[in-house]
PDB file of C-alpha atoms in Angstrom:
ATOM      1  CA  ALA J   1      88.422 107.770 118.746  1.00 62.00           C
ATOM      2  CA  GLN J   2      91.451 106.044 117.369  1.00 70.00           C
ATOM      3  CA  THR J   3      93.009 103.390 119.564  1.00 90.00           C
ATOM      4  CA  VAL J   4      96.281 101.527 119.409  1.00 95.00           C
ATOM      5  CA  THR J   5      96.518  98.109 121.014  1.00 96.00           C
ATOM      6  CA  GLN J   6      99.649  96.289 122.022  1.00 96.00           C
ATOM      7  CA  SER J   7      98.265  93.130 123.552  1.00 93.00           C
ATOM      8  CA  GLN J   8     101.528  91.592 124.731  1.00 91.00           C
ATOM      9  CA  PRO J   9     102.943  93.459 127.736  1.00 92.00           C
ATOM     10  CA  GLU J  10     106.219  91.525 127.720  1.00 96.00           C
ATOM     11  CA  MET J  11     108.263  89.416 125.343  1.00 96.00           C
ATOM     12  CA  SER J  12     111.625  87.737 125.458  1.00 97.00           C
ATOM     13  CA  VAL J  13     114.027  86.721 122.697  1.00 98.00           C
ATOM     14  CA  GLN J  14     117.341  84.907 122.540  1.00 98.00           C
ATOM     15  CA  GLU J  15     120.255  86.959 121.297  1.00 97.00           C
ATOM     16  CA  ALA J  16     120.707  86.603 117.517  1.00 97.00           C
ATOM     17  CA  GLU J  17     117.159  85.319 117.065  1.00 98.00           C
ATOM     18  CA  THR J  18     114.187  87.071 115.483  1.00 98.00           C
ATOM     19  CA  VAL J  19     111.225  88.477 117.365  1.00 98.00           C
ATOM     20  CA  THR J  20     107.966  90.067 116.249  1.00 98.00           C
ATOM     21  CA  LEU J  21     106.100  92.645 118.285  1.00 98.00           C
ATOM     22  CA  SER J  22     102.394  93.006 117.559  1.00 97.00           C
ATOM     23  CA  CYS J  23     100.328  96.150 117.196  1.00 97.00           C
ATOM     24  CA  THR J  24      96.780  96.695 116.012  1.00 97.00           C
ATOM     25  CA  TYR J  25      94.903  99.943 115.613  1.00 96.00           C
ATOM     26  CA  ASP J  26      91.360 101.037 115.114  1.00 94.00           C
ATOM     27  CA  THR J  27      90.539 103.698 112.553  1.00 90.00           C
ATOM     28  CA  SER J  28      88.067 104.546 109.826  1.00 89.00           C
ATOM     29  CA  GLU J  29      90.623 106.713 108.031  1.00 88.00           C
ATOM     30  CA  SER J  30      92.579 105.717 104.959  1.00 88.00           C
ATOM     31  CA  ASP J  31      95.463 108.191 105.086  1.00 90.00           C
ATOM     32  CA  TYR J  32      97.635 107.944 108.168  1.00 93.00           C
ATOM     33  CA  TYR J  33     101.079 107.208 109.545  1.00 94.00           C
ATOM     34  CA  LEU J  34     102.311 104.516 111.885  1.00 96.00           C
ATOM     35  CA  PHE J  35     105.443 104.519 114.014  1.00 96.00           C
ATOM     36  CA  TRP J  36     107.443 102.318 116.314  1.00 98.00           C
ATOM     37  CA  TYR J  37     109.412 104.016 119.083  1.00 97.00           C
ATOM     38  CA  LYS J  38     111.973 102.406 121.354  1.00 97.00           C
ATOM     39  CA  GLN J  39     112.550 103.411 124.967  1.00 97.00           C
ATOM     40  CA  PRO J  40     115.676 101.862 126.504  1.00 96.00           C
ATOM     41  CA  PRO J  41     116.370 102.045 130.247  1.00 93.00           C
ATOM     42  CA  SER J  42     117.899 105.487 129.701  1.00 92.00           C
ATOM     43  CA  ARG J  43     114.292 106.668 129.203  1.00 92.00           C
ATOM     44  CA  GLN J  44     115.086 108.329 125.870  1.00 93.00           C
ATOM     45  CA  MET J  45     112.377 107.851 123.236  1.00 95.00           C
ATOM     46  CA  ILE J  46     113.921 106.858 119.907  1.00 95.00           C
ATOM     47  CA  LEU J  47     112.188 106.521 116.557  1.00 95.00           C
ATOM     48  CA  VAL J  48     112.668 103.021 115.154  1.00 97.00           C
ATOM     49  CA  ILE J  49     110.603 103.037 111.993  1.00 96.00           C
ATOM     50  CA  ARG J  50     107.842 104.916 110.189  1.00 95.00           C
ATOM     51  CA  GLN J  51     105.210 103.677 107.753  1.00 95.00           C
ATOM     52  CA  GLU J  52     102.942 105.692 105.483  1.00 93.00           C
ATOM     53  CA  ALA J  53      99.557 104.045 105.036  1.00 92.00           C
ATOM     54  CA  TYR J  54      99.298 104.781 101.342  1.00 90.00           C
ATOM     55  CA  LYS J  55     102.551 102.957 100.664  1.00 89.00           C
ATOM     56  CA  GLN J  56     102.050  99.228 100.287  1.00 84.00           C
ATOM     57  CA  GLN J  57     105.733  98.468 100.659  1.00 91.00           C
ATOM     58  CA  ASN J  58     106.738  97.596 104.191  1.00 94.00           C
ATOM     59  CA  ALA J  59     109.251  99.955 105.781  1.00 93.00           C
ATOM     60  CA  THR J  60     112.693  98.624 106.670  1.00 93.00           C
ATOM     61  CA  GLU J  61     115.535 100.075 108.725  1.00 93.00           C
ATOM     62  CA  ASN J  62     118.533  97.758 108.973  1.00 95.00           C
ATOM     63  CA  ARG J  63     117.506  94.897 111.299  1.00 97.00           C
ATOM     64  CA  PHE J  64     114.053  96.383 111.870  1.00 97.00           C
ATOM     65  CA  SER J  65     111.169  95.814 109.495  1.00 97.00           C
ATOM     66  CA  VAL J  66     107.412  96.012 109.676  1.00 97.00           C
ATOM     67  CA  ASN J  67     104.568  93.873 108.449  1.00 96.00           C
ATOM     68  CA  PHE J  68     101.888  96.394 107.575  1.00 96.00           C
ATOM     69  CA  GLN J  69      98.493  94.833 106.898  1.00 95.00           C
ATOM     70  CA  LYS J  70      96.185  97.755 106.162  1.00 94.00           C
ATOM     71  CA  ALA J  71      92.970  95.784 105.794  1.00 94.00           C
ATOM     72  CA  ALA J  72      93.607  93.958 109.049  1.00 95.00           C
ATOM     73  CA  LYS J  73      94.773  97.184 110.737  1.00 95.00           C
ATOM     74  CA  SER J  74      97.892  95.461 111.914  1.00 96.00           C
ATOM     75  CA  PHE J  75     101.404  96.887 112.175  1.00 97.00           C
ATOM     76  CA  SER J  76     103.919  94.458 113.639  1.00 97.00           C
ATOM     77  CA  LEU J  77     107.626  95.084 114.149  1.00 98.00           C
ATOM     78  CA  LYS J  78     110.168  92.401 113.337  1.00 98.00           C
ATOM     79  CA  ILE J  79     113.614  92.593 114.880  1.00 98.00           C
ATOM     80  CA  SER J  80     116.143  90.322 113.212  1.00 98.00           C
ATOM     81  CA  ASP J  81     119.446  89.168 114.729  1.00 98.00           C
ATOM     82  CA  SER J  82     118.415  90.513 118.133  1.00 98.00           C
ATOM     83  CA  GLN J  83     121.110  92.222 120.153  1.00 97.00           C
ATOM     84  CA  LEU J  84     121.405  92.952 123.839  1.00 97.00           C
ATOM     85  CA  GLY J  85     120.977  96.627 123.052  1.00 96.00           C
ATOM     86  CA  ASP J  86     117.519  95.940 121.659  1.00 97.00           C
ATOM     87  CA  ALA J  87     116.223  95.333 125.179  1.00 97.00           C
ATOM     88  CA  ALA J  88     113.765  98.158 125.753  1.00 97.00           C
ATOM     89  CA  MET J  89     110.136  99.126 125.838  1.00 97.00           C
ATOM     90  CA  TYR J  90     108.621  99.497 122.377  1.00 98.00           C
ATOM     91  CA  PHE J  91     105.664 101.708 121.583  1.00 97.00           C
ATOM     92  CA  CYS J  92     103.468 101.592 118.541  1.00 97.00           C
ATOM     93  CA  ALA J  93     101.864 104.901 117.533  1.00 96.00           C
ATOM     94  CA  TYR J  94      99.302 106.126 115.020  1.00 94.00           C
ATOM     95  CA  VAL J  95      98.276 109.481 113.584  1.00 91.00           C
ATOM     96  CA  TYR J  96      95.946 110.243 110.716  1.00 87.00           C
ATOM     97  CA  THR J  97      96.363 113.238 108.475  1.00 83.00           C
ATOM     98  CA  GLY J  98      93.170 115.033 109.511  1.00 77.00           C
ATOM     99  CA  ALA J  99      93.319 118.477 111.066  1.00 71.00           C
ATOM    100  CA  ASN J 100      92.589 117.493 114.652  1.00 70.00           C
ATOM    101  CA  SER J 101      94.504 114.242 114.847  1.00 76.00           C
ATOM    102  CA  LYS J 102      97.332 113.819 117.328  1.00 83.00           C
ATOM    103  CA  LEU J 103      99.767 110.986 117.727  1.00 89.00           C
ATOM    104  CA  THR J 104      98.214 108.164 119.776  1.00 91.00           C
ATOM    105  CA  PHE J 105     100.449 105.615 121.496  1.00 94.00           C
ATOM    106  CA  GLY J 106      99.862 102.044 122.521  1.00 95.00           C
ATOM    107  CA  LYS J 107     100.659 100.969 126.077  1.00 94.00           C
ATOM    108  CA  GLY J 108     103.996  99.525 125.103  1.00 95.00           C
ATOM    109  CA  ILE J 109     105.694  96.166 125.244  1.00 96.00           C
ATOM    110  CA  THR J 110     108.807  95.343 127.247  1.00 97.00           C
ATOM    111  CA  LEU J 111     111.316  93.310 125.266  1.00 98.00           C
ATOM    112  CA  SER J 112     114.082  91.452 127.053  1.00 98.00           C
ATOM    113  CA  VAL J 113     117.010  89.847 125.232  1.00 97.00           C
ATOM    114  CA  ARG J 114     118.597  86.725 126.692  1.00 97.00           C
ATOM    115  CA  PRO J 115     122.370  86.351 126.156  1.00 95.00           C
TER     116      PRO J 115
ATOM    117  CA  ASP K   1     118.026 114.267 121.248  1.00 54.00           C
ATOM    118  CA  ALA K   2     120.522 117.087 121.598  1.00 66.00           C
ATOM    119  CA  GLY K   3     118.173 119.656 120.058  1.00 94.00           C
ATOM    120  CA  ILE K   4     115.599 119.466 122.830  1.00 96.00           C
ATOM    121  CA  THR K   5     116.190 119.613 126.560  1.00 96.00           C
ATOM    122  CA  GLN K   6     113.937 119.381 129.575  1.00 97.00           C
ATOM    123  CA  SER K   7     114.464 120.771 133.028  1.00 96.00           C
ATOM    124  CA  PRO K   8     114.536 119.710 135.717  1.00 97.00           C
ATOM    125  CA  ARG K   9     115.419 116.064 135.197  1.00 96.00           C
ATOM    126  CA  HIS K  10     113.892 115.077 138.517  1.00 97.00           C
ATOM    127  CA  LYS K  11     111.643 116.905 140.934  1.00 97.00           C
ATOM    128  CA  VAL K  12     109.921 116.096 144.183  1.00 98.00           C
ATOM    129  CA  THR K  13     107.204 118.436 145.349  1.00 97.00           C
ATOM    130  CA  GLU K  14     104.372 118.524 147.843  1.00 97.00           C
ATOM    131  CA  THR K  15     100.677 118.301 147.147  1.00 97.00           C
ATOM    132  CA  GLY K  16      99.137 121.675 146.483  1.00 97.00           C
ATOM    133  CA  THR K  17     102.280 123.439 145.287  1.00 97.00           C
ATOM    134  CA  PRO K  18     102.629 124.878 141.783  1.00 96.00           C
ATOM    135  CA  VAL K  19     105.202 123.270 139.512  1.00 97.00           C
ATOM    136  CA  THR K  20     106.596 124.374 136.160  1.00 98.00           C
ATOM    137  CA  LEU K  21     108.478 122.112 133.809  1.00 98.00           C
ATOM    138  CA  ARG K  22     110.504 123.626 131.025  1.00 98.00           C
ATOM    139  CA  CYS K  23     111.186 122.409 127.524  1.00 98.00           C
ATOM    140  CA  HIS K  24     113.736 124.160 125.340  1.00 98.00           C
ATOM    141  CA  GLN K  25     114.532 123.414 121.692  1.00 97.00           C
ATOM    142  CA  THR K  26     117.183 124.772 119.398  1.00 96.00           C
ATOM    143  CA  GLU K  27     115.800 123.437 116.091  1.00 94.00           C
ATOM    144  CA  ASN K  28     113.212 126.146 115.374  1.00 94.00           C
ATOM    145  CA  HIS K  29     110.523 123.466 115.148  1.00 93.00           C
ATOM    146  CA  ARG K  30     106.987 124.707 114.949  1.00 92.00           C
ATOM    147  CA  TYR K  31     105.194 121.942 116.831  1.00 92.00           C
ATOM    148  CA  MET K  32     105.790 121.052 120.468  1.00 94.00           C
ATOM    149  CA  TYR K  33     104.055 118.604 122.757  1.00 95.00           C
ATOM    150  CA  TRP K  34     103.837 117.580 126.391  1.00 97.00           C
ATOM    151  CA  TYR K  35     103.142 113.925 127.210  1.00 97.00           C
ATOM    152  CA  ARG K  36     102.972 112.015 130.432  1.00 97.00           C
ATOM    153  CA  GLN K  37     104.040 108.395 130.732  1.00 97.00           C
ATOM    154  CA  ASP K  38     102.493 106.085 133.284  1.00 94.00           C
ATOM    155  CA  PRO K  39     102.745 102.300 133.626  1.00 89.00           C
ATOM    156  CA  GLY K  40      99.964 100.590 131.714  1.00 85.00           C
ATOM    157  CA  HIS K  41      99.010 103.758 129.841  1.00 88.00           C
ATOM    158  CA  GLY K  42     101.817 104.402 127.407  1.00 90.00           C
ATOM    159  CA  LEU K  43     102.223 108.073 126.549  1.00 95.00           C
ATOM    160  CA  ARG K  44      99.248 110.379 126.766  1.00 95.00           C
ATOM    161  CA  LEU K  45      99.096 113.872 125.315  1.00 95.00           C
ATOM    162  CA  ILE K  46      98.585 116.688 127.808  1.00 97.00           C
ATOM    163  CA  HIS K  47      98.885 119.833 125.659  1.00 96.00           C
ATOM    164  CA  TYR K  48     100.459 120.794 122.396  1.00 94.00           C
ATOM    165  CA  SER K  49     101.484 123.910 120.521  1.00 94.00           C
ATOM    166  CA  TYR K  50     101.502 124.668 116.814  1.00 90.00           C
ATOM    167  CA  GLY K  51     103.219 128.017 117.107  1.00 91.00           C
ATOM    168  CA  VAL K  52     104.005 130.906 119.408  1.00 94.00           C
ATOM    169  CA  LYS K  53     101.001 131.572 121.647  1.00 92.00           C
ATOM    170  CA  ASP K  54      99.027 128.853 119.817  1.00 93.00           C
ATOM    171  CA  THR K  55      98.262 125.960 122.127  1.00 95.00           C
ATOM    172  CA  ASP K  56      95.534 123.404 122.565  1.00 93.00           C
ATOM    173  CA  LYS K  57      94.462 120.645 124.909  1.00 94.00           C
ATOM    174  CA  GLY K  58      95.277 116.980 124.627  1.00 93.00           C
ATOM    175  CA  GLU K  59      93.460 114.028 126.122  1.00 91.00           C
ATOM    176  CA  VAL K  60      94.607 114.508 129.741  1.00 95.00           C
ATOM    177  CA  SER K  61      94.783 118.284 130.125  1.00 96.00           C
ATOM    178  CA  ASP K  62      92.868 118.731 133.395  1.00 96.00           C
ATOM    179  CA  GLY K  63      95.097 120.280 136.057  1.00 96.00           C
ATOM    180  CA  TYR K  64      97.704 121.434 133.547  1.00 98.00           C
ATOM    181  CA  SER K  65      98.346 124.620 131.638  1.00 97.00           C
ATOM    182  CA  VAL K  66     101.000 125.543 129.079  1.00 98.00           C
ATOM    183  CA  SER K  67     102.578 128.607 127.609  1.00 97.00           C
ATOM    184  CA  ARG K  68     104.686 129.261 124.559  1.00 97.00           C
ATOM    185  CA  SER K  69     105.884 132.834 124.346  1.00 96.00           C
ATOM    186  CA  LYS K  70     108.891 131.962 122.166  1.00 96.00           C
ATOM    187  CA  THR K  71     109.393 129.309 119.509  1.00 96.00           C
ATOM    188  CA  GLU K  72     112.109 127.608 121.527  1.00 97.00           C
ATOM    189  CA  ASP K  73     110.359 127.349 124.908  1.00 97.00           C
ATOM    190  CA  PHE K  74     107.288 125.385 125.925  1.00 98.00           C
ATOM    191  CA  LEU K  75     106.358 125.438 129.608  1.00 98.00           C
ATOM    192  CA  LEU K  76     104.072 123.025 131.409  1.00 98.00           C
ATOM    193  CA  THR K  77     102.538 124.194 134.683  1.00 98.00           C
ATOM    194  CA  LEU K  78     100.756 122.180 137.305  1.00 97.00           C
ATOM    195  CA  GLU K  79      98.754 124.840 139.091  1.00 93.00           C
ATOM    196  CA  SER K  80      98.307 122.804 142.270  1.00 96.00           C
ATOM    197  CA  ALA K  81     100.102 119.486 142.144  1.00 97.00           C
ATOM    198  CA  THR K  82      98.267 116.315 143.170  1.00 97.00           C
ATOM    199  CA  SER K  83      99.566 112.808 143.785  1.00 97.00           C
ATOM    200  CA  SER K  84      97.838 111.631 140.594  1.00 97.00           C
ATOM    201  CA  GLN K  85     100.226 113.870 138.668  1.00 98.00           C
ATOM    202  CA  THR K  86     103.213 111.832 139.794  1.00 98.00           C
ATOM    203  CA  SER K  87     104.565 110.694 136.446  1.00 98.00           C
ATOM    204  CA  VAL K  88     107.321 110.982 133.896  1.00 97.00           C
ATOM    205  CA  TYR K  89     106.775 113.968 131.626  1.00 98.00           C
ATOM    206  CA  PHE K  90     108.111 114.139 128.105  1.00 98.00           C
ATOM    207  CA  CYS K  91     108.389 117.088 125.828  1.00 97.00           C
ATOM    208  CA  ALA K  92     108.577 116.500 122.080  1.00 95.00           C
ATOM    209  CA  MET K  93     108.919 118.543 118.913  1.00 94.00           C
ATOM    210  CA  SER K  94     108.388 118.134 115.194  1.00 90.00           C
ATOM    211  CA  ASN K  95     109.095 120.385 112.242  1.00 83.00           C
ATOM    212  CA  ARG K  96     106.006 119.489 110.262  1.00 75.00           C
ATOM    213  CA  GLY K  97     102.677 118.073 111.244  1.00 69.00           C
ATOM    214  CA  LYS K  98     101.258 114.582 111.136  1.00 71.00           C
ATOM    215  CA  GLY K  99     103.746 112.344 109.414  1.00 81.00           C
ATOM    216  CA  SER K 100     106.849 113.932 110.873  1.00 85.00           C
ATOM    217  CA  PRO K 101     108.429 111.870 113.639  1.00 88.00           C
ATOM    218  CA  LEU K 102     108.516 113.375 117.087  1.00 91.00           C
ATOM    219  CA  HIS K 103     111.869 114.121 118.690  1.00 94.00           C
ATOM    220  CA  PHE K 104     111.717 113.721 122.426  1.00 95.00           C
ATOM    221  CA  GLY K 105     113.489 115.263 125.365  1.00 96.00           C
ATOM    222  CA  ASN K 106     114.910 113.038 128.080  1.00 94.00           C
ATOM    223  CA  GLY K 107     111.911 113.352 130.338  1.00 96.00           C
ATOM    224  CA  THR K 108     111.267 114.765 133.797  1.00 97.00           C
ATOM    225  CA  ARG K 109     110.403 112.443 136.645  1.00 97.00           C
ATOM    226  CA  LEU K 110     107.981 114.291 138.913  1.00 98.00           C
ATOM    227  CA  THR K 111     106.986 112.947 142.299  1.00 98.00           C
ATOM    228  CA  VAL K 112     104.185 114.622 144.226  1.00 97.00           C
ATOM    229  CA  THR K 113     104.156 113.641 147.900  1.00 96.00           C
TER     230      THR K 113
END
């Protein structure tokens, strides 16, 4: 079974600084997708970024970028110029393209932003 | 996400009572999902649907059933609620499989006393 591991339950960053959230996954597949979702205190789940495994280029969305290391099965999220509104729980998720695969989430990491 | 709504937003119920949570979408998306979120577990899939009357089990389906009689509605039923089913429940949808991002409802906080 595929697993997604977020080993750091909590992290903290100073406003305007950069922070990296770690995620590793276990799979024997070569064709899959990876996601980062954000859950602010409002409880709404929001897509942050998406990465296709067959694309070597790291995905970027404004201040959010990923470091996708396929061989190492690592998918970290970098948040640049952190803002108070970035404070949230962040979930890493994985799904492979096979017929019976469903999106699997990590346990999440709580990010706090210090003013 | 404005295209998907869950009801109720909060519910308190007693052990042994049946409970139905509703998910309604206006996007005509084919795929719909029910997840539960618990501290230390992230989100875990309960059931999912890939079309009207087509549903299947997820990893934590025991004690839950679902129905999808129309594209826009996906119901989650707890036949006889237990305290272990106290959780936050999320419904999600996607318009294509696999690589399509999920769009989530705002969640239902269920407390079973």
